[in-house]
Amino acid sequence: MTKPLKVIIIDDEKAIVEVTAEALERAGYECIEADSAKTGIKAITECRPDIVITDLVLKDGDGMDVLRHAKQTAPDCEVIVITGFATVESAVQAMQQGALHYLRKPLNLDELRTVVARTAERQKLARDNVALHAQLDQRFGLHGIIGNSPAIRHIFEALRHISPTNATVLVTGESGTGKELVAHAVHNNSHRKRGPFVTLNCTTLPEGLLESELFGHEKGAFTGAIATRKGRFEFADGGTLFLDEIGEISPATQAKLLRVIEERKITRIGSNETIDVDVRLIAATNRNLEKMVGEGLFRDDLFYRLKVVSIHMPPLREHAEDIPLLVDAFLKDLNEEYGKKIESIESEALSALEDYHWLGNVRELRNCLESIVVMNSTDRIGLADIPANIRTASAKTTRESDNLALANNERRLIAAALERADGNREKAARLLGISLRTLYRKLKTLDPARQHLTRTPRSK
Ligand SMILES: Nc1ncnc2c1ncn2[C@@H]1O[C@H](COP(=O)(O)OP(=O)(O)OP(=O)(O)O)[C@@H](O)[C@H]1O
Ligand SMILES: [Mg+2]
């Protein structure tokens, strides 16, 4: 059963509050009564209501203030205002400030019930929508991309905007950050999703073969071309072509690719005939293409054609808060794959994973868990199960960052004391409750350069 919606009713006429509450309670709502602006505002803060019904004219204040407070403290809550004849204009004003409906006095209970039911319905829709989106994003909607950190939510948001268009997408990011997952997500969330998704990894083929893979060839076009073959562009017609490791293609192939993108036509090697293709391109690379353009290794015109929109996948160490979610999801998969029943991971073990720098990003994390799962014969993962190199590296980074944080705090305290003491060190030391010698020592270890700067110059 779903929880009843919470309604706060605010009116200084007690009878109105009581009658309203009774009618709504009978309709299944949970009601909280308040007879002044002050108690109403307090109740809003404490109870996080779904709906607020407030009179606009209250003895101790203005219903508009209640409205503003409600919208601020509980942004999802809806407000219905009650208004007398004289204040219809302020009701309009209230709607402009975010009230959803207004009810006129004297209250008609049928109208009240209808208006509240409509408000509740609207809220339920909004809530289901948010929950659904979050669930879809987290689990499957964006095709296996797991994460709930601001960095990954930003990617989801970008994908929602970019996917439905036909724009060419450039996906960048370090190795193992999920560039290929993103390419699939773009395709699967586009209107081409029923069309083919064709991948070509540009590193695995020598130059001549790469061109023939891309554009196809006619029989006899070169030695070994024993039959006519279609290229990946033709296979991807009506769908998406994903060119992985685009940074690796040669200048000659770059020039040909540029022409295809501009003309939307391909020519098979050894043919004079052009063939129209309807293909959306997604390219990915872990290299810095911009830098390669600067060094003359990548054509700038192709670069700009490819990065009509770009998505940059953050390294895992920049969204380490997603590690628990990733671990959870990977453990579920791996349990199934290896027929294991690992149900939990001890918090020290998880912390070690969270603190590690994961230069190989999500791929490295997944591989690490895979070997842990394979080796494990219990139902939980403890610190001892984490590979030693990860444990020690994590312990070291934690210690280093703790030390750094402490040092920064000391530095701030000392700077503040010196400022208050107008640079007088004896006074600053007194303010800090430490000896002058300690202050000197701290200044030296925390920031030697600065101590040098602030020392009074010796007169010649
Ligand atoms: N956010 C994520 N959620 C779930 N799995 C992820 C995520 N990011 C990466 N992975 C997984 O990590 C592995 C590497 O991802 P992917 O192949 O997409 O990386 P990549 O950026 O293309 O790497 P490379 O540059 O080495 O090709 C895959 O198993 C993928 O499923
Ligand atoms: Mg890849």
XYZ file of C-alpha atoms and ligand atoms in Angstrom:
492
model
C 0.000 0.000 0.000
C 1.253 3.470 -0.748
C 1.711 5.976 2.043
C -1.137 8.491 2.405
C -0.307 11.994 1.218
C 0.341 14.537 3.942
C -1.742 17.705 3.879
C -1.201 20.728 6.115
C -4.248 22.963 6.513
C -3.650 26.525 7.703
C -6.472 28.897 8.561
C -7.141 31.004 11.603
C -10.788 30.054 11.528
C -10.660 26.855 13.502
C -13.958 25.587 12.116
C -12.663 25.738 8.536
C -9.547 23.786 9.450
C -11.555 21.118 11.234
C -14.152 20.646 8.517
C -11.489 20.522 5.822
C -9.350 18.045 7.745
C -12.302 15.802 8.404
C -13.344 15.757 4.742
C -9.798 14.999 3.566
C -9.110 12.379 6.217
C -12.199 10.548 5.078
C -10.786 10.633 1.557
C -7.600 8.957 2.813
C -5.219 11.860 3.398
C -3.161 12.432 6.528
C -3.983 15.940 7.822
C -2.060 18.323 10.039
C -3.940 21.340 11.361
C -2.469 24.788 11.963
C -4.295 27.941 13.063
C -1.701 30.610 12.298
C 1.039 31.481 9.812
C 3.625 30.760 12.482
C 2.439 27.265 13.397
C 1.825 26.545 9.724
C 5.393 27.440 8.740
C 6.724 25.377 11.621
C 4.625 22.395 10.554
C 5.870 22.711 6.948
C 9.477 22.638 8.100
C 8.925 19.688 10.394
C 6.534 17.491 8.419
C 7.580 17.912 4.768
C 3.990 17.867 3.504
C 2.883 16.857 0.024
C 0.145 19.470 -0.091
C -0.372 22.734 1.804
C -3.744 24.428 1.939
C -3.496 27.928 3.348
C -5.744 30.920 3.785
C -4.231 34.019 2.230
C -5.202 36.312 5.071
C -3.994 35.133 8.450
C -4.101 37.019 11.725
C -0.377 36.843 12.312
C 0.859 37.010 8.754
C 0.440 36.705 5.046
C -0.482 33.465 3.283
C 1.967 34.468 0.559
C 4.802 34.046 3.052
C 3.527 30.577 3.860
C 3.451 29.820 0.135
C 7.005 31.010 -0.382
C 8.237 29.096 2.633
C 6.559 25.906 1.428
C 8.061 26.222 -2.055
C 11.462 26.810 -0.557
C 11.610 24.106 2.091
C 9.650 21.437 0.241
C 10.001 22.201 -3.467
C 7.916 19.173 -4.459
C 4.947 20.179 -2.363
C 1.914 21.790 -3.989
C 0.090 24.724 -2.472
C -3.613 25.486 -2.667
C -4.710 28.883 -1.381
C -8.046 29.761 0.183
C -9.352 33.198 -0.487
C -12.288 35.370 0.485
C -14.162 37.483 -2.034
C -12.071 40.506 -1.324
C -8.793 38.784 -2.025
C -9.364 37.120 -5.398
C -6.670 39.307 -6.849
C -4.115 38.051 -4.383
C -5.160 34.524 -5.293
C -4.076 35.283 -8.842
C -0.838 36.641 -7.488
C -0.414 33.463 -5.453
C -0.804 31.347 -8.578
C 1.922 33.401 -10.209
C 4.141 32.586 -7.247
C 3.602 28.882 -7.677
C 0.282 28.009 -6.018
C -1.485 25.347 -8.022
C -5.150 26.131 -7.335
C -7.277 28.438 -5.290
C -10.475 27.778 -3.416
C -13.037 30.454 -2.686
C -14.768 30.972 0.622
C -17.190 29.746 1.726
C -15.594 26.386 1.043
C -17.529 23.882 -0.975
C -16.418 20.466 0.230
C -16.980 18.750 -3.112
C -14.853 21.337 -4.822
C -12.230 20.940 -2.116
C -12.069 17.185 -2.604
C -11.833 17.484 -6.386
C -9.110 20.099 -6.272
C -7.056 18.136 -3.733
C -7.501 14.922 -5.711
C -6.285 16.655 -8.862
C -3.287 18.032 -7.006
C -2.491 14.598 -5.591
C -2.731 13.033 -9.027
C -0.366 15.588 -10.464
C 2.096 14.960 -7.680
C 1.968 11.247 -8.119
C 2.702 11.616 -11.813
C 5.628 13.921 -11.173
C 7.015 11.604 -8.528
C 6.650 8.448 -10.604
C 8.352 10.224 -13.424
C 11.332 11.228 -11.324
C 11.595 7.776 -9.757
C 11.309 6.104 -13.122
C 13.971 8.265 -14.682
C 16.322 7.683 -11.786
C 15.701 3.948 -11.902
C 16.134 3.736 -15.631
C 19.274 5.818 -15.587
C 20.773 3.781 -12.809
C 19.889 0.314 -13.959
C 19.251 -0.125 -17.609
C 17.898 2.969 -19.306
C 21.195 4.271 -20.396
C 22.337 0.871 -21.380
C 24.566 -0.325 -18.664
C 26.155 2.970 -17.668
C 26.094 2.841 -13.907
C 26.551 5.849 -11.663
C 24.762 8.414 -9.601
C 27.512 10.986 -9.085
C 27.115 14.499 -10.473
C 29.721 13.645 -13.135
C 27.765 10.647 -14.417
C 24.386 12.377 -14.047
C 25.834 15.068 -16.269
C 26.646 12.381 -18.848
C 23.085 11.017 -18.634
C 21.736 14.498 -19.160
C 23.992 15.053 -22.173
C 22.971 11.676 -23.600
C 19.313 12.538 -23.283
C 19.838 15.650 -25.368
C 22.362 14.331 -27.852
C 21.045 10.836 -28.596
C 17.805 11.701 -30.417
C 19.602 13.989 -32.882
C 21.607 12.929 -35.908
C 24.688 14.853 -34.800
C 28.109 13.281 -35.069
C 29.473 12.586 -31.595
C 33.057 12.486 -30.406
C 33.548 10.510 -27.188
C 36.782 11.173 -25.350
C 38.242 9.935 -22.097
C 40.931 7.698 -20.674
C 40.999 4.010 -21.390
C 38.325 2.026 -19.557
C 36.059 4.984 -18.741
C 33.084 3.644 -20.703
C 33.407 5.315 -24.113
C 32.094 2.275 -25.916
C 29.158 2.017 -23.511
C 28.334 5.624 -24.311
C 28.417 4.959 -28.049
C 25.902 2.132 -27.578
C 23.755 4.334 -25.366
C 23.629 7.074 -28.000
C 22.515 4.584 -30.634
C 20.005 2.837 -28.414
C 18.381 6.084 -27.403
C 18.102 7.398 -30.934
C 15.449 6.839 -33.564
C 18.014 4.638 -35.348
C 17.903 2.050 -32.590
C 16.194 -0.498 -34.831
C 18.857 0.067 -37.463
C 22.333 -1.516 -37.355
C 25.081 -0.525 -34.922
C 28.388 -1.225 -36.614
C 31.756 -0.913 -34.902
C 35.152 -0.550 -36.446
C 38.282 -0.395 -34.349
C 40.747 1.703 -36.305
C 43.865 0.327 -34.608
C 43.513 -3.292 -35.484
C 43.949 -3.019 -39.246
C 46.803 -1.965 -41.483
C 46.046 1.143 -43.522
C 44.999 -0.436 -46.831
C 42.669 -2.877 -45.150
C 41.178 -0.154 -42.973
C 40.016 1.751 -46.034
C 38.558 -1.311 -47.608
C 36.775 -2.133 -44.334
C 35.323 1.381 -44.216
C 34.312 1.870 -47.828
C 34.287 -1.637 -49.341
C 35.936 -2.717 -52.563
C 35.178 -4.070 -56.011
C 36.372 -7.459 -57.156
C 39.943 -7.142 -58.421
C 40.526 -3.675 -56.904
C 43.757 -4.931 -55.384
C 45.573 -8.206 -54.995
C 43.461 -10.393 -52.780
C 40.191 -8.649 -53.611
C 38.662 -11.817 -54.946
C 35.077 -10.666 -54.579
C 33.164 -7.410 -54.275
C 32.628 -6.469 -50.641
C 30.554 -3.868 -48.878
C 32.270 -1.623 -46.344
C 31.142 -0.783 -42.832
C 29.522 2.454 -44.019
C 27.180 0.457 -46.207
C 26.514 -2.080 -43.478
C 25.641 0.767 -41.121
C 23.149 2.324 -43.550
C 20.091 3.490 -41.599
C 21.949 3.056 -38.314
C 25.113 4.112 -36.515
C 28.784 3.588 -37.327
C 31.097 3.633 -34.327
C 34.714 4.370 -35.190
C 36.756 3.421 -32.147
C 40.306 4.729 -31.636
C 39.808 7.360 -34.340
C 43.108 8.996 -33.334
C 44.975 6.165 -35.032
C 43.925 6.685 -38.647
C 46.457 7.804 -41.238
C 46.350 11.193 -43.001
C 45.188 9.559 -46.247
C 42.285 7.795 -44.555
C 41.466 10.984 -42.649
C 41.047 12.807 -45.968
C 38.745 10.107 -47.353
C 36.689 10.001 -44.182
C 36.251 13.765 -44.270
C 34.886 13.573 -47.810
C 32.382 10.891 -46.852
C 31.170 12.943 -43.913
C 30.754 16.011 -46.099
C 29.072 14.303 -49.022
C 27.256 11.488 -47.237
C 28.295 9.251 -50.126
C 30.916 6.543 -50.366
C 32.861 5.084 -53.241
C 34.069 1.489 -52.979
C 37.758 1.039 -53.688
C 38.185 0.294 -57.366
C 34.811 1.757 -58.334
C 33.675 5.033 -59.890
C 30.173 4.764 -58.624
C 29.067 6.695 -55.549
C 26.596 5.176 -53.134
C 24.407 7.272 -50.825
C 24.644 6.295 -47.183
C 22.500 7.378 -44.269
C 24.798 6.832 -41.317
C 25.233 8.527 -37.992
C 28.851 8.619 -36.915
C 30.210 8.242 -33.420
C 33.967 8.370 -32.932
C 35.953 7.638 -29.799
C 39.515 8.119 -28.722
C 41.622 8.126 -25.580
C 44.124 10.437 -27.238
C 44.074 14.201 -27.109
C 42.883 14.984 -30.630
C 43.145 18.718 -30.131
C 46.801 18.330 -29.287
C 47.265 16.039 -32.271
C 45.716 18.741 -34.463
C 48.222 21.236 -33.040
C 51.049 18.855 -33.840
C 49.791 18.323 -37.388
C 48.964 14.672 -36.753
C 45.221 15.008 -37.177
C 43.347 17.142 -39.727
C 41.626 20.069 -38.066
C 38.724 20.036 -40.549
C 38.007 16.383 -39.724
C 38.372 17.114 -36.019
C 35.675 19.802 -36.182
C 33.400 17.564 -38.261
C 33.693 14.820 -35.677
C 33.209 16.897 -32.578
C 29.934 18.504 -33.551
C 29.033 17.403 -30.065
C 31.438 15.800 -27.679
C 31.088 13.759 -24.544
C 34.013 13.520 -22.176
C 34.030 10.497 -19.877
C 35.577 11.352 -16.510
C 38.261 9.091 -15.048
C 36.953 6.894 -12.225
C 39.054 8.696 -9.610
C 36.961 11.807 -10.332
C 33.709 10.018 -9.538
C 34.910 7.590 -6.896
C 31.578 8.035 -5.105
C 30.114 5.706 -7.760
C 32.409 2.858 -6.725
C 29.941 1.264 -4.247
C 27.222 1.274 -6.912
C 29.589 -0.169 -9.524
C 30.858 -2.827 -7.126
C 27.312 -3.816 -6.292
C 26.321 -4.142 -9.939
C 29.490 -5.984 -10.949
C 29.154 -8.405 -8.048
C 25.625 -9.271 -9.178
C 26.835 -9.940 -12.723
C 29.911 -11.862 -11.640
C 28.002 -14.000 -9.131
C 25.794 -15.075 -11.963
C 28.657 -15.603 -14.363
C 30.687 -17.726 -11.950
C 27.839 -19.319 -10.007
C 28.904 -17.673 -6.724
C 26.840 -16.232 -3.898
C 28.855 -13.290 -2.611
C 26.362 -11.152 -0.786
C 28.379 -8.390 0.768
C 31.650 -6.561 0.936
C 33.072 -5.374 4.249
C 33.325 -1.639 4.614
C 37.140 -1.644 4.991
C 37.405 -3.557 1.741
C 35.070 -1.145 -0.003
C 37.017 1.821 1.383
C 40.232 0.394 -0.020
C 38.564 0.179 -3.442
C 37.216 3.716 -3.091
C 40.600 5.160 -2.196
C 42.556 3.489 -4.983
C 43.499 5.632 -7.977
C 42.273 3.202 -10.724
C 44.394 4.369 -13.604
C 42.656 1.707 -15.723
C 39.300 3.166 -14.634
C 36.064 1.146 -14.542
C 37.561 -1.654 -16.618
C 40.318 -2.148 -14.046
C 37.790 -2.119 -11.202
C 35.699 -4.750 -12.951
C 38.707 -6.937 -13.693
C 39.866 -6.626 -10.102
C 36.458 -7.738 -8.810
C 36.401 -10.567 -11.279
C 39.601 -12.033 -9.926
C 38.369 -11.538 -6.352
C 35.106 -13.338 -7.155
C 36.909 -16.203 -8.861
C 39.209 -16.724 -5.872
C 36.537 -16.301 -3.208
C 34.661 -19.243 -1.785
C 32.760 -17.484 0.995
C 29.730 -15.215 0.877
C 31.582 -11.987 1.575
C 34.604 -9.976 0.524
C 36.916 -8.787 3.270
C 39.945 -6.534 3.302
C 42.226 -9.559 3.009
C 40.613 -10.429 -0.329
C 41.641 -7.115 -1.874
C 44.933 -7.440 -3.792
C 47.839 -6.210 -1.698
C 48.970 -3.565 -4.183
C 45.550 -1.902 -4.016
C 45.393 -2.054 -0.225
C 48.778 -0.437 0.274
C 48.311 2.167 -2.449
C 44.955 3.161 -0.921
C 46.350 3.357 2.599
C 49.116 5.601 1.323
C 46.823 7.986 -0.564
C 44.457 8.218 2.414
C 47.333 8.998 4.747
C 48.700 11.545 2.326
C 45.396 13.279 1.833
C 44.695 13.308 5.590
C 48.066 14.900 6.198
C 47.417 17.400 3.480
C 44.027 18.343 4.915
C 45.510 18.835 8.387
C 48.341 20.931 7.025
C 45.886 23.081 5.117
C 43.848 23.681 8.234
C 46.929 24.670 10.219
C 47.992 26.968 7.442
C 44.590 28.663 7.449
C 44.580 29.063 11.248
C 48.076 30.518 11.293
C 47.328 32.899 8.439
C 44.188 34.107 10.229
C 46.076 34.625 13.490
C 48.855 36.525 11.751
C 46.332 38.727 10.071
C 44.566 39.498 13.317
C 47.902 40.248 14.965
C 48.858 42.551 12.090
C 51.825 40.350 11.309
C 53.139 40.401 14.863
C 54.327 36.844 15.471
C 54.444 36.980 19.232
C 50.859 38.140 19.321
C 49.841 35.545 16.709
C 51.477 32.766 18.742
C 49.568 33.945 21.821
C 46.309 33.952 19.864
C 46.994 30.410 18.708
C 48.015 29.284 22.196
C 51.388 28.017 21.033
C 54.950 29.105 21.736
C 56.743 31.486 19.438
C 59.208 28.722 18.630
C 56.453 26.361 17.559
C 55.004 29.059 15.378
C 58.344 29.545 13.660
C 58.714 25.820 13.176
C 55.206 25.528 11.728
C 55.797 28.423 9.387
C 58.918 26.776 8.150
C 57.464 23.321 7.571
C 54.101 24.435 6.258
C 55.304 27.013 3.827
C 59.008 27.833 3.794
C 58.694 30.244 0.888
C 56.103 32.280 2.695
C 58.074 32.527 5.918
C 60.889 33.957 3.914
C 58.572 36.508 2.374
C 57.009 37.716 5.596
C 60.223 38.007 7.540
C 61.056 41.631 8.241
C 63.962 42.626 6.052
C 67.136 43.194 7.988
C 68.310 46.784 7.699
C 71.652 47.196 5.953
N 29.815 3.783 -15.900
C 29.947 2.465 -16.115
N 29.033 1.609 -15.640
C 29.156 0.272 -15.836
N 30.153 -0.290 -16.491
C 31.103 0.498 -16.999
C 31.045 1.929 -16.851
N 32.109 2.452 -17.448
C 32.804 1.428 -17.966
N 32.211 0.244 -17.698
C 32.697 -1.104 -18.064
O 34.112 -1.018 -18.100
C 34.635 -1.707 -19.224
C 35.338 -0.727 -20.134
O 34.387 0.136 -20.757
P 34.542 0.610 -22.269
O 35.015 -0.525 -23.126
O 33.304 1.289 -22.678
O 35.723 1.636 -22.076
P 36.481 2.527 -23.154
O 36.439 3.914 -22.638
O 35.903 2.265 -24.502
O 37.973 1.999 -23.044
P 39.137 1.953 -24.187
O 39.572 3.353 -24.425
O 40.199 1.146 -23.528
O 38.523 1.318 -25.374
C 33.454 -2.388 -19.866
O 33.335 -3.683 -19.313
C 32.271 -1.548 -19.442
O 31.113 -2.296 -19.423
Mg 36.751 1.331 -26.145
